[in-house]
């Protein structure tokens, strides 16, 4: 309720005002910091104790992209399912996603993108995974990302919010038999 009706609603309004050039980057940054702090406060209440699974993911926002609020929500919801999340932060190159995934032996690579210009970095991740014939699933998400785009670039899963990202990740891990 606090997340959906206050924080996310507020951030959407910030997005509208930003687009209409009523406010500018500094104001958006202030709102983003407040949002991230708010999410941290809510973290204990977003944890779900049921259906704990044993598995891990690497998660990050793709290269060229500094938006991290959605990614942070995805992390919190996944951790709530018991999934170990290696958060690589923002501005993560495709090669780094794959290197870290191999190093940490994770089940899924999770890529977030908020800019249409940075979405192609997700295709790079998929291409490297396919070229190297790795047994790692790739999940993508973020406001401009769609199921069609997921299919176009050959990613394994698209989810449109943090809750479904955590549910799908848990399902993938369970199906792998972890
Ligand atoms: Co930026 N920005 N921004 N911004 N910003 C957008 C994205 C934009 C839509 C604003 C607009 O024009 N209305 C626009 C993108 C246009 C486009 O590409 N089509 C935009 C732009 C243009 C820019 C800059 C280029 C502006 C400039 O400098 N001139 C610049 C780019 C910087 C960069 O990244 N290189 C920029 C900068 C910034 C700030 C730094 C000021 C700040 C980010 C701060 C931060 O993240 N720490 C910022 C913000 C806050 C926004 C808006 C206002 C809000 C984004 C947000 O956090 N939403 C945004 C407008 C909007 O979205 N309405 C905008 C809340 C968050 C919870 O939603 O991230 O979508 P979201 O996550 C959702 C789902 O998408 C999903 O789960 C979450 C909900 O449960 N999800 C996943 C996310 N990742 C997932 C991964 C998954 C699954 C689901 O699986 C792996």
PDB file of N, CA, C and O in Angstrom, residues 84-116:
ATOM      1  N   UNK A  84      19.596 -15.779  -3.185  1.00  0.00           N
ATOM      2  CA  UNK A  84      20.799 -14.967  -2.950  1.00  0.00           C
ATOM      3  C   UNK A  84      20.987 -14.058  -4.162  1.00  0.00           C
ATOM      4  O   UNK A  84      21.039 -14.532  -5.298  1.00  0.00           O
ATOM      5  N   UNK A  85      21.051 -12.752  -3.909  1.00  0.00           N
ATOM      6  CA  UNK A  85      21.165 -11.791  -5.004  1.00  0.00           C
ATOM      7  C   UNK A  85      22.539 -11.121  -4.969  1.00  0.00           C
ATOM      8  O   UNK A  85      22.895 -10.471  -3.989  1.00  0.00           O
ATOM      9  N   UNK A  86      23.318 -11.314  -6.041  1.00  0.00           N
ATOM     10  CA  UNK A  86      24.576 -10.588  -6.190  1.00  0.00           C
ATOM     11  C   UNK A  86      24.258  -9.339  -7.001  1.00  0.00           C
ATOM     12  O   UNK A  86      24.054  -9.417  -8.215  1.00  0.00           O
ATOM     13  N   UNK A  87      24.181  -8.220  -6.298  1.00  0.00           N
ATOM     14  CA  UNK A  87      23.775  -6.967  -6.938  1.00  0.00           C
ATOM     15  C   UNK A  87      25.012  -6.273  -7.509  1.00  0.00           C
ATOM     16  O   UNK A  87      25.880  -5.817  -6.755  1.00  0.00           O
ATOM     17  N   UNK A  88      25.089  -6.188  -8.832  1.00  0.00           N
ATOM     18  CA  UNK A  88      26.258  -5.601  -9.493  1.00  0.00           C
ATOM     19  C   UNK A  88      26.135  -4.086  -9.642  1.00  0.00           C
ATOM     20  O   UNK A  88      27.016  -3.442 -10.190  1.00  0.00           O
ATOM     21  N   UNK A  89      25.002  -3.526  -9.197  1.00  0.00           N
ATOM     22  CA  UNK A  89      24.825  -2.076  -9.251  1.00  0.00           C
ATOM     23  C   UNK A  89      24.293  -1.605 -10.593  1.00  0.00           C
ATOM     24  O   UNK A  89      23.536  -2.323 -11.264  1.00  0.00           O
ATOM     25  N   UNK A  90      24.724  -0.409 -10.979  1.00  0.00           N
ATOM     26  CA  UNK A  90      24.250   0.174 -12.240  1.00  0.00           C
ATOM     27  C   UNK A  90      25.403   0.231 -13.244  1.00  0.00           C
ATOM     28  O   UNK A  90      26.554  -0.031 -12.877  1.00  0.00           O
ATOM     29  N   UNK A  91      25.064   0.576 -14.501  1.00  0.00           N
ATOM     30  CA  UNK A  91      26.091   0.768 -15.541  1.00  0.00           C
ATOM     31  C   UNK A  91      26.951  -0.491 -15.713  1.00  0.00           C
ATOM     32  O   UNK A  91      28.170  -0.410 -15.777  1.00  0.00           O
ATOM     33  N   UNK A  92      26.280  -1.642 -15.747  1.00  0.00           N
ATOM     34  CA  UNK A  92      26.996  -2.923 -15.786  1.00  0.00           C
ATOM     35  C   UNK A  92      27.134  -3.411 -17.246  1.00  0.00           C
ATOM     36  O   UNK A  92      26.123  -3.663 -17.914  1.00  0.00           O
ATOM     37  N   UNK A  93      28.378  -3.564 -17.741  1.00  0.00           N
ATOM     38  CA  UNK A  93      28.554  -4.073 -19.102  1.00  0.00           C
ATOM     39  C   UNK A  93      28.115  -5.533 -19.222  1.00  0.00           C
ATOM     40  O   UNK A  93      28.186  -6.289 -18.249  1.00  0.00           O
ATOM     41  N   UNK A  94      27.713  -5.911 -20.428  1.00  0.00           N
ATOM     42  CA  UNK A  94      27.205  -7.275 -20.677  1.00  0.00           C
ATOM     43  C   UNK A  94      28.216  -8.336 -20.222  1.00  0.00           C
ATOM     44  O   UNK A  94      27.852  -9.324 -19.571  1.00  0.00           O
ATOM     45  N   UNK A  95      29.486  -8.121 -20.556  1.00  0.00           N
ATOM     46  CA  UNK A  95      30.527  -9.110 -20.215  1.00  0.00           C
ATOM     47  C   UNK A  95      30.593  -9.322 -18.707  1.00  0.00           C
ATOM     48  O   UNK A  95      30.814 -10.429 -18.228  1.00  0.00           O
ATOM     49  N   UNK A  96      30.411  -8.219 -17.962  1.00  0.00           N
ATOM     50  CA  UNK A  96      30.504  -8.295 -16.491  1.00  0.00           C
ATOM     51  C   UNK A  96      29.374  -9.170 -15.922  1.00  0.00           C
ATOM     52  O   UNK A  96      29.589  -9.958 -14.996  1.00  0.00           O
ATOM     53  N   UNK A  97      28.149  -9.007 -16.486  1.00  0.00           N
ATOM     54  CA  UNK A  97      27.026  -9.848 -16.036  1.00  0.00           C
ATOM     55  C   UNK A  97      27.416 -11.324 -16.154  1.00  0.00           C
ATOM     56  O   UNK A  97      27.198 -12.114 -15.238  1.00  0.00           O
ATOM     57  N   UNK A  98      27.998 -11.666 -17.319  1.00  0.00           N
ATOM     58  CA  UNK A  98      28.286 -13.076 -17.589  1.00  0.00           C
ATOM     59  C   UNK A  98      29.456 -13.567 -16.723  1.00  0.00           C
ATOM     60  O   UNK A  98      29.383 -14.644 -16.123  1.00  0.00           O
ATOM     61  N   UNK A  99      30.518 -12.762 -16.644  1.00  0.00           N
ATOM     62  CA  UNK A  99      31.677 -13.146 -15.805  1.00  0.00           C
ATOM     63  C   UNK A  99      31.241 -13.411 -14.377  1.00  0.00           C
ATOM     64  O   UNK A  99      31.620 -14.415 -13.775  1.00  0.00           O
ATOM     65  N   UNK A 100      30.457 -12.486 -13.827  1.00  0.00           N
ATOM     66  CA  UNK A 100      30.021 -12.629 -12.427  1.00  0.00           C
ATOM     67  C   UNK A 100      29.085 -13.823 -12.262  1.00  0.00           C
ATOM     68  O   UNK A 100      29.128 -14.521 -11.249  1.00  0.00           O
ATOM     69  N   UNK A 101      28.249 -14.053 -13.268  1.00  0.00           N
ATOM     70  CA  UNK A 101      27.319 -15.190 -13.201  1.00  0.00           C
ATOM     71  C   UNK A 101      28.097 -16.504 -13.143  1.00  0.00           C
ATOM     72  O   UNK A 101      27.756 -17.413 -12.375  1.00  0.00           O
ATOM     73  N   UNK A 102      29.173 -16.579 -13.945  1.00  0.00           N
ATOM     74  CA  UNK A 102      29.983 -17.803 -13.953  1.00  0.00           C
ATOM     75  C   UNK A 102      30.753 -17.929 -12.651  1.00  0.00           C
ATOM     76  O   UNK A 102      30.818 -19.002 -12.039  1.00  0.00           O
ATOM     77  N   UNK A 103      31.316 -16.824 -12.199  1.00  0.00           N
ATOM     78  CA  UNK A 103      32.114 -16.826 -10.972  1.00  0.00           C
ATOM     79  C   UNK A 103      31.275 -17.251  -9.761  1.00  0.00           C
ATOM     80  O   UNK A 103      31.700 -18.045  -8.931  1.00  0.00           O
ATOM     81  N   UNK A 104      30.031 -16.738  -9.704  1.00  0.00           N
ATOM     82  CA  UNK A 104      29.163 -17.010  -8.535  1.00  0.00           C
ATOM     83  C   UNK A 104      28.290 -18.249  -8.761  1.00  0.00           C
ATOM     84  O   UNK A 104      27.535 -18.630  -7.884  1.00  0.00           O
ATOM     85  N   UNK A 105      28.372 -18.811  -9.961  1.00  0.00           N
ATOM     86  CA  UNK A 105      27.578 -20.001 -10.320  1.00  0.00           C
ATOM     87  C   UNK A 105      26.086 -19.815 -10.060  1.00  0.00           C
ATOM     88  O   UNK A 105      25.437 -20.633  -9.393  1.00  0.00           O
ATOM     89  N   UNK A 106      25.549 -18.742 -10.591  1.00  0.00           N
ATOM     90  CA  UNK A 106      24.136 -18.425 -10.345  1.00  0.00           C
ATOM     91  C   UNK A 106      23.210 -19.142 -11.327  1.00  0.00           C
ATOM     92  O   UNK A 106      23.659 -19.663 -12.352  1.00  0.00           O
ATOM     93  N   UNK A 107      21.931 -19.107 -11.028  1.00  0.00           N
ATOM     94  CA  UNK A 107      20.920 -19.721 -11.892  1.00  0.00           C
ATOM     95  C   UNK A 107      20.434 -18.754 -12.968  1.00  0.00           C
ATOM     96  O   UNK A 107      20.039 -19.165 -14.046  1.00  0.00           O
ATOM     97  N   UNK A 108      20.394 -17.468 -12.635  1.00  0.00           N
ATOM     98  CA  UNK A 108      19.765 -16.503 -13.548  1.00  0.00           C
ATOM     99  C   UNK A 108      20.572 -15.198 -13.594  1.00  0.00           C
ATOM    100  O   UNK A 108      21.080 -14.742 -12.555  1.00  0.00           O
ATOM    101  N   UNK A 109      20.651 -14.622 -14.796  1.00  0.00           N
ATOM    102  CA  UNK A 109      21.186 -13.262 -14.950  1.00  0.00           C
ATOM    103  C   UNK A 109      19.980 -12.341 -15.095  1.00  0.00           C
ATOM    104  O   UNK A 109      19.141 -12.559 -15.978  1.00  0.00           O
ATOM    105  N   UNK A 110      19.893 -11.336 -14.234  1.00  0.00           N
ATOM    106  CA  UNK A 110      18.740 -10.427 -14.247  1.00  0.00           C
ATOM    107  C   UNK A 110      19.189  -9.021 -14.647  1.00  0.00           C
ATOM    108  O   UNK A 110      19.986  -8.398 -13.935  1.00  0.00           O
ATOM    109  N   UNK A 111      18.667  -8.541 -15.771  1.00  0.00           N
ATOM    110  CA  UNK A 111      19.072  -7.231 -16.296  1.00  0.00           C
ATOM    111  C   UNK A 111      17.904  -6.253 -16.263  1.00  0.00           C
ATOM    112  O   UNK A 111      16.829  -6.557 -16.769  1.00  0.00           O
ATOM    113  N   UNK A 112      18.180  -5.074 -15.728  1.00  0.00           N
ATOM    114  CA  UNK A 112      17.176  -4.012 -15.693  1.00  0.00           C
ATOM    115  C   UNK A 112      17.627  -2.876 -16.613  1.00  0.00           C
ATOM    116  O   UNK A 112      18.816  -2.556 -16.658  1.00  0.00           O
ATOM    117  N   UNK A 113      16.685  -2.273 -17.346  1.00  0.00           N
ATOM    118  CA  UNK A 113      16.997  -1.095 -18.178  1.00  0.00           C
ATOM    119  C   UNK A 113      15.817  -0.137 -18.142  1.00  0.00           C
ATOM    120  O   UNK A 113      14.662  -0.560 -18.217  1.00  0.00           O
ATOM    121  N   UNK A 114      16.122   1.145 -18.011  1.00  0.00           N
ATOM    122  CA  UNK A 114      15.051   2.166 -17.963  1.00  0.00           C
ATOM    123  C   UNK A 114      15.094   3.088 -19.166  1.00  0.00           C
ATOM    124  O   UNK A 114      14.205   3.919 -19.353  1.00  0.00           O
ATOM    125  N   UNK A 115      16.130   2.961 -19.978  1.00  0.00           N
ATOM    126  CA  UNK A 115      16.257   3.838 -21.143  1.00  0.00           C
ATOM    127  C   UNK A 115      16.154   3.007 -22.419  1.00  0.00           C
ATOM    128  O   UNK A 115      16.755   1.921 -22.489  1.00  0.00           O
ATOM    129  N   UNK A 116      15.432   3.525 -23.389  1.00  0.00           N
ATOM    130  CA  UNK A 116      15.338   2.790 -24.662  1.00  0.00           C
ATOM    131  C   UNK A 116      16.731   2.643 -25.278  1.00  0.00           C
ATOM    132  O   UNK A 116      17.014   1.645 -25.939  1.00  0.00           O
TER     133      UNK A 116
END
